Amino acid sequence: MTYKPLPTFVTIKFSDIDGLGLFATKVIPELTEFGISHVKDESFPDGVIRTPLGGFINHSEFPNVERVDAGEYYIIKSLRYIAINEEITLK
């Protein structure tokens, strides 16, 4: 997998949830992989280093993406269709 700070279909904007958040710039189909959100590193307090994708994502009781363990890192994958301008959220 090639690392990109943010996928081309995501942007950072002000969020109604908290501060800045990630938003879809185009329709995102279910099961779309966004890329690497966190790299595992036990020398950090949370055991991970957040990438821009992981650092700007907000949390929600009704998430539209999930964090998936991919070995040395975590990726983000959509749980359902995400509309243009919809905020991307994790549980």
GROMACS .gro file of N, CA and C in nm:
model
  273
    1MET      N    1   0.085  -0.118   0.000
    1MET     CA    2   0.000   0.000   0.000
    1MET      C    3   0.089   0.124   0.000
    2THR      N    4   0.061   0.219  -0.087
    2THR     CA    5   0.135   0.344  -0.092
    2THR      C    6   0.072   0.444   0.003
    3TYR      N    7   0.155   0.512   0.083
    3TYR     CA    8   0.102   0.608   0.179
    3TYR      C    9   0.070   0.741   0.113
    4LYS      N   10  -0.048   0.793   0.139
    4LYS     CA   11  -0.089   0.927   0.099
    4LYS      C   12  -0.151   0.989   0.223
    5PRO      N   13  -0.118   1.117   0.256
    5PRO     CA   14  -0.173   1.178   0.377
    5PRO      C   15  -0.327   1.172   0.383
    6LEU      N   16  -0.391   1.205   0.272
    6LEU     CA   17  -0.537   1.195   0.262
    6LEU      C   18  -0.572   1.141   0.125
    7PRO      N   19  -0.676   1.059   0.115
    7PRO     CA   20  -0.719   1.015  -0.017
    7PRO      C   21  -0.776   1.134  -0.095
    8THR      N   22  -0.778   1.125  -0.226
    8THR     CA   23  -0.824   1.235  -0.311
    8THR      C   24  -0.971   1.268  -0.291
    9PHE      N   25  -1.048   1.178  -0.232
    9PHE     CA   26  -1.192   1.198  -0.216
    9PHE      C   27  -1.229   1.250  -0.077
   10VAL      N   28  -1.129   1.300  -0.002
   10VAL     CA   29  -1.150   1.350   0.134
   10VAL      C   30  -1.083   1.487   0.149
   11THR      N   31  -1.147   1.576   0.225
   11THR     CA   32  -1.087   1.706   0.257
   11THR      C   33  -1.108   1.736   0.405
   12ILE      N   34  -1.036   1.834   0.455
   12ILE     CA   35  -1.049   1.878   0.595
   12ILE      C   36  -1.127   2.008   0.597
   13LYS      N   37  -1.231   2.013   0.682
   13LYS     CA   38  -1.314   2.134   0.697
   13LYS      C   39  -1.355   2.147   0.843
   14PHE      N   40  -1.414   2.262   0.877
   14PHE     CA   41  -1.470   2.280   1.011
   14PHE      C   42  -1.585   2.183   1.031
   15SER      N   43  -1.591   2.126   1.152
   15SER     CA   44  -1.689   2.024   1.184
   15SER      C   45  -1.787   2.074   1.289
   16ASP      N   46  -1.913   2.031   1.278
   16ASP     CA   47  -2.012   2.059   1.382
   16ASP      C   48  -1.990   1.970   1.504
   17ILE      N   49  -1.912   1.864   1.488
   17ILE     CA   50  -1.884   1.772   1.599
   17ILE      C   51  -1.777   1.830   1.691
   18ASP      N   52  -1.660   1.863   1.631
   18ASP     CA   53  -1.550   1.918   1.711
   18ASP      C   54  -1.439   1.967   1.619
   19GLY      N   55  -1.408   2.094   1.626
   19GLY     CA   56  -1.293   2.150   1.553
   19GLY      C   57  -1.297   2.123   1.404
   20LEU      N   58  -1.191   2.058   1.355
   20LEU     CA   59  -1.183   2.020   1.214
   20LEU      C   60  -1.218   1.873   1.200
   21GLY      N   61  -1.268   1.836   1.083
   21GLY     CA   62  -1.303   1.697   1.056
   21GLY      C   63  -1.277   1.664   0.911
   22LEU      N   64  -1.298   1.538   0.878
   22LEU     CA   65  -1.281   1.490   0.741
   22LEU      C   66  -1.417   1.484   0.673
   23PHE      N   67  -1.422   1.526   0.547
   23PHE     CA   68  -1.547   1.530   0.471
   23PHE      C   69  -1.526   1.471   0.333
   24ALA      N   70  -1.629   1.405   0.282
   24ALA     CA   71  -1.624   1.345   0.149
   24ALA      C   72  -1.636   1.454   0.042
   25THR      N   73  -1.548   1.449  -0.057
   25THR     CA   74  -1.555   1.543  -0.169
   25THR      C   75  -1.626   1.481  -0.289
   26LYS      N   76  -1.654   1.352  -0.280
   26LYS     CA   77  -1.733   1.281  -0.381
   26LYS      C   78  -1.804   1.165  -0.312
   27VAL      N   79  -1.896   1.102  -0.380
   27VAL     CA   80  -1.966   0.986  -0.324
   27VAL      C   81  -1.863   0.876  -0.297
   28ILE      N   82  -1.872   0.816  -0.178
   28ILE     CA   83  -1.780   0.708  -0.140
   28ILE      C   84  -1.864   0.581  -0.123
   29PRO      N   85  -1.839   0.480  -0.205
   29PRO     CA   86  -1.914   0.355  -0.192
   29PRO      C   87  -1.880   0.278  -0.065
   30GLU      N   88  -1.970   0.190  -0.024
   30GLU     CA   89  -1.947   0.100   0.089
   30GLU      C   90  -1.821   0.019   0.065
   31LEU      N   91  -1.745  -0.008   0.170
   31LEU     CA   92  -1.623  -0.090   0.171
   31LEU      C   93  -1.504  -0.026   0.099
   32THR      N   94  -1.508   0.106   0.080
   32THR     CA   95  -1.395   0.178   0.021
   32THR      C   96  -1.284   0.192   0.125
   33GLU      N   97  -1.161   0.160   0.086
   33GLU     CA   98  -1.046   0.178   0.175
   33GLU      C   99  -0.991   0.319   0.159
   34PHE      N  100  -0.973   0.389   0.271
   34PHE     CA  101  -0.925   0.526   0.270
   34PHE      C  102  -0.773   0.534   0.278
   35GLY      N  103  -0.711   0.433   0.337
   35GLY     CA  104  -0.566   0.433   0.355
   35GLY      C  105  -0.530   0.419   0.501
   36ILE      N  106  -0.403   0.447   0.532
   36ILE     CA  107  -0.348   0.427   0.666
   36ILE      C  108  -0.389   0.542   0.757
   37SER      N  109  -0.448   0.507   0.871
   37SER     CA  110  -0.491   0.609   0.968
   37SER      C  111  -0.400   0.614   1.091
   38HIS      N  112  -0.344   0.500   1.129
   38HIS     CA  113  -0.259   0.490   1.247
   38HIS      C  114  -0.149   0.387   1.220
   39VAL      N  115  -0.028   0.418   1.264
   39VAL     CA  116   0.084   0.325   1.256
   39VAL      C  117   0.115   0.279   1.397
   40LYS      N  118   0.122   0.149   1.418
   40LYS     CA  119   0.149   0.095   1.551
   40LYS      C  120   0.293   0.125   1.593
   41ASP      N  121   0.309   0.181   1.713
   41ASP     CA  122   0.441   0.211   1.768
   41ASP      C  123   0.427   0.221   1.920
   42GLU      N  124   0.472   0.119   1.990
   42GLU     CA  125   0.455   0.111   2.136
   42GLU      C  126   0.531   0.219   2.212
   43SER      N  127   0.622   0.290   2.147
   43SER     CA  128   0.695   0.396   2.217
   43SER      C  129   0.612   0.523   2.235
   44PHE      N  130   0.492   0.528   2.174
   44PHE     CA  131   0.401   0.641   2.191
   44PHE      C  132   0.295   0.607   2.296
   45PRO      N  133   0.246   0.706   2.370
   45PRO     CA  134   0.151   0.680   2.479
   45PRO      C  135   0.028   0.597   2.439
   46ASP      N  136  -0.030   0.622   2.324
   46ASP     CA  137  -0.147   0.546   2.279
   46ASP      C  138  -0.110   0.420   2.202
   47GLY      N  139   0.020   0.397   2.182
   47GLY     CA  140   0.065   0.280   2.107
   47GLY      C  141   0.053   0.296   1.956
   48VAL      N  142   0.019   0.419   1.911
   48VAL     CA  143   0.005   0.445   1.768
   48VAL      C  144   0.052   0.586   1.735
   49ILE      N  145   0.089   0.604   1.610
   49ILE     CA  146   0.116   0.737   1.553
   49ILE      C  147   0.002   0.764   1.457
   50ARG      N  148  -0.066   0.877   1.474
   50ARG     CA  149  -0.178   0.911   1.385
   50ARG      C  150  -0.126   0.978   1.259
   51THR      N  151  -0.179   0.937   1.147
   51THR     CA  152  -0.153   1.006   1.021
   51THR      C  153  -0.255   1.121   1.011
   52PRO      N  154  -0.247   1.208   0.911
   52PRO     CA  155  -0.352   1.310   0.896
   52PRO      C  156  -0.492   1.248   0.888
   53LEU      N  157  -0.504   1.133   0.824
   53LEU     CA  158  -0.633   1.065   0.815
   53LEU      C  159  -0.683   1.028   0.954
   54GLY      N  160  -0.598   0.977   1.039
   54GLY     CA  161  -0.637   0.940   1.175
   54GLY      C  162  -0.647   1.057   1.270
   55GLY      N  163  -0.572   1.162   1.243
   55GLY     CA  164  -0.569   1.277   1.332
   55GLY      C  165  -0.687   1.372   1.318
   56PHE      N  166  -0.749   1.376   1.202
   56PHE     CA  167  -0.858   1.471   1.180
   56PHE      C  168  -0.997   1.407   1.183
   57ILE      N  169  -1.003   1.275   1.197
   57ILE     CA  170  -1.134   1.208   1.197
   57ILE      C  171  -1.201   1.226   1.333
   58ASN      N  172  -1.328   1.261   1.332
   58ASN     CA  173  -1.405   1.275   1.455
   58ASN      C  174  -1.480   1.146   1.485
   59HIS      N  175  -1.529   1.135   1.608
   59HIS     CA  176  -1.602   1.016   1.652
   59HIS      C  177  -1.751   1.044   1.661
   60SER      N  178  -1.830   0.938   1.643
   60SER     CA  179  -1.975   0.949   1.644
   60SER      C  180  -2.036   0.818   1.693
   61GLU      N  181  -2.154   0.829   1.752
   61GLU     CA  182  -2.230   0.708   1.789
   61GLU      C  183  -2.284   0.636   1.664
   62PHE      N  184  -2.285   0.706   1.551
   62PHE     CA  185  -2.335   0.651   1.425
   62PHE      C  186  -2.228   0.667   1.318
   63PRO      N  187  -2.117   0.592   1.331
   63PRO     CA  188  -2.004   0.608   1.238
   63PRO      C  189  -2.036   0.559   1.097
   64ASN      N  190  -1.964   0.613   0.999
   64ASN     CA  191  -1.978   0.565   0.863
   64ASN      C  192  -1.851   0.496   0.812
   65VAL      N  193  -1.747   0.491   0.898
   65VAL     CA  194  -1.625   0.416   0.867
   65VAL      C  195  -1.582   0.336   0.989
   66GLU      N  196  -1.493   0.240   0.966
   66GLU     CA  197  -1.434   0.163   1.075
   66GLU      C  198  -1.283   0.158   1.060
   67ARG      N  199  -1.215   0.139   1.173
   67ARG     CA  200  -1.070   0.121   1.172
   67ARG      C  201  -1.042  -0.028   1.168
   68VAL      N  202  -0.962  -0.071   1.070
   68VAL     CA  203  -0.934  -0.212   1.048
   68VAL      C  204  -0.786  -0.239   1.073
   69ASP      N  205  -0.757  -0.343   1.153
   69ASP     CA  206  -0.620  -0.381   1.183
   69ASP      C  207  -0.558  -0.445   1.058
   70ALA      N  208  -0.448  -0.386   1.011
   70ALA     CA  209  -0.379  -0.437   0.892
   70ALA      C  210  -0.236  -0.476   0.925
   71GLY      N  211  -0.214  -0.526   1.045
   71GLY     CA  212  -0.081  -0.571   1.086
   71GLY      C  213  -0.004  -0.461   1.156
   72GLU      N  214   0.089  -0.396   1.087
   72GLU     CA  215   0.172  -0.292   1.147
   72GLU      C  216   0.101  -0.157   1.154
   73TYR      N  217  -0.015  -0.148   1.095
   73TYR     CA  218  -0.089  -0.023   1.093
   73TYR      C  219  -0.239  -0.052   1.086
   74TYR      N  220  -0.318   0.055   1.098
   74TYR     CA  221  -0.463   0.046   1.082
   74TYR      C  222  -0.504   0.123   0.958
   75ILE      N  223  -0.607   0.074   0.891
   75ILE     CA  224  -0.664   0.146   0.778
   75ILE      C  225  -0.808   0.183   0.812
   76ILE      N  226  -0.862   0.276   0.737
   76ILE     CA  227  -1.002   0.316   0.750
   76ILE      C  228  -1.078   0.261   0.630
   77LYS      N  229  -1.196   0.204   0.656
   77LYS     CA  230  -1.281   0.149   0.550
   77LYS      C  231  -1.425   0.194   0.574
   78SER      N  232  -1.494   0.231   0.467
   78SER     CA  233  -1.632   0.277   0.481
   78SER      C  234  -1.725   0.161   0.513
   79LEU      N  235  -1.820   0.189   0.602
   79LEU     CA  236  -1.920   0.089   0.643
   79LEU      C  237  -2.043   0.094   0.553
   80ARG      N  238  -2.061   0.206   0.486
   80ARG     CA  239  -2.179   0.228   0.402
   80ARG      C  240  -2.148   0.336   0.300
   81TYR      N  241  -2.242   0.363   0.213
   81TYR     CA  242  -2.234   0.473   0.118
   81TYR      C  243  -2.218   0.603   0.197
   82ILE      N  244  -2.129   0.692   0.152
   82ILE     CA  245  -2.109   0.822   0.217
   82ILE      C  246  -2.133   0.929   0.110
   83ALA      N  247  -2.221   1.023   0.140
   83ALA     CA  248  -2.259   1.127   0.045
   83ALA      C  249  -2.154   1.239   0.038
   84ILE      N  250  -2.156   1.314  -0.072
   84ILE     CA  251  -2.070   1.431  -0.087
   84ILE      C  252  -2.097   1.527   0.029
   85ASN      N  253  -1.992   1.583   0.087
   85ASN     CA  254  -1.996   1.678   0.199
   85ASN      C  255  -2.034   1.616   0.333
   86GLU      N  256  -2.056   1.486   0.338
   86GLU     CA  257  -2.087   1.419   0.465
   86GLU      C  258  -1.957   1.405   0.545
   87GLU      N  259  -1.967   1.429   0.677
   87GLU     CA  260  -1.849   1.411   0.761
   87GLU      C  261  -1.820   1.262   0.780
   88ILE      N  262  -1.693   1.229   0.776
   88ILE     CA  263  -1.648   1.091   0.794
   88ILE      C  264  -1.618   1.072   0.942
   89THR      N  265  -1.681   0.969   1.003
   89THR     CA  266  -1.670   0.950   1.147
   89THR      C  267  -1.645   0.803   1.184
   90LEU      N  268  -1.575   0.788   1.296
   90LEU     CA  269  -1.549   0.657   1.359
   90LEU      C  270  -1.632   0.645   1.485
   91LYS      N  271  -1.651   0.522   1.532
   91LYS     CA  272  -1.718   0.498   1.661
   91LYS      C  273  -1.631   0.548   1.772
   0.00000   0.00000   0.00000
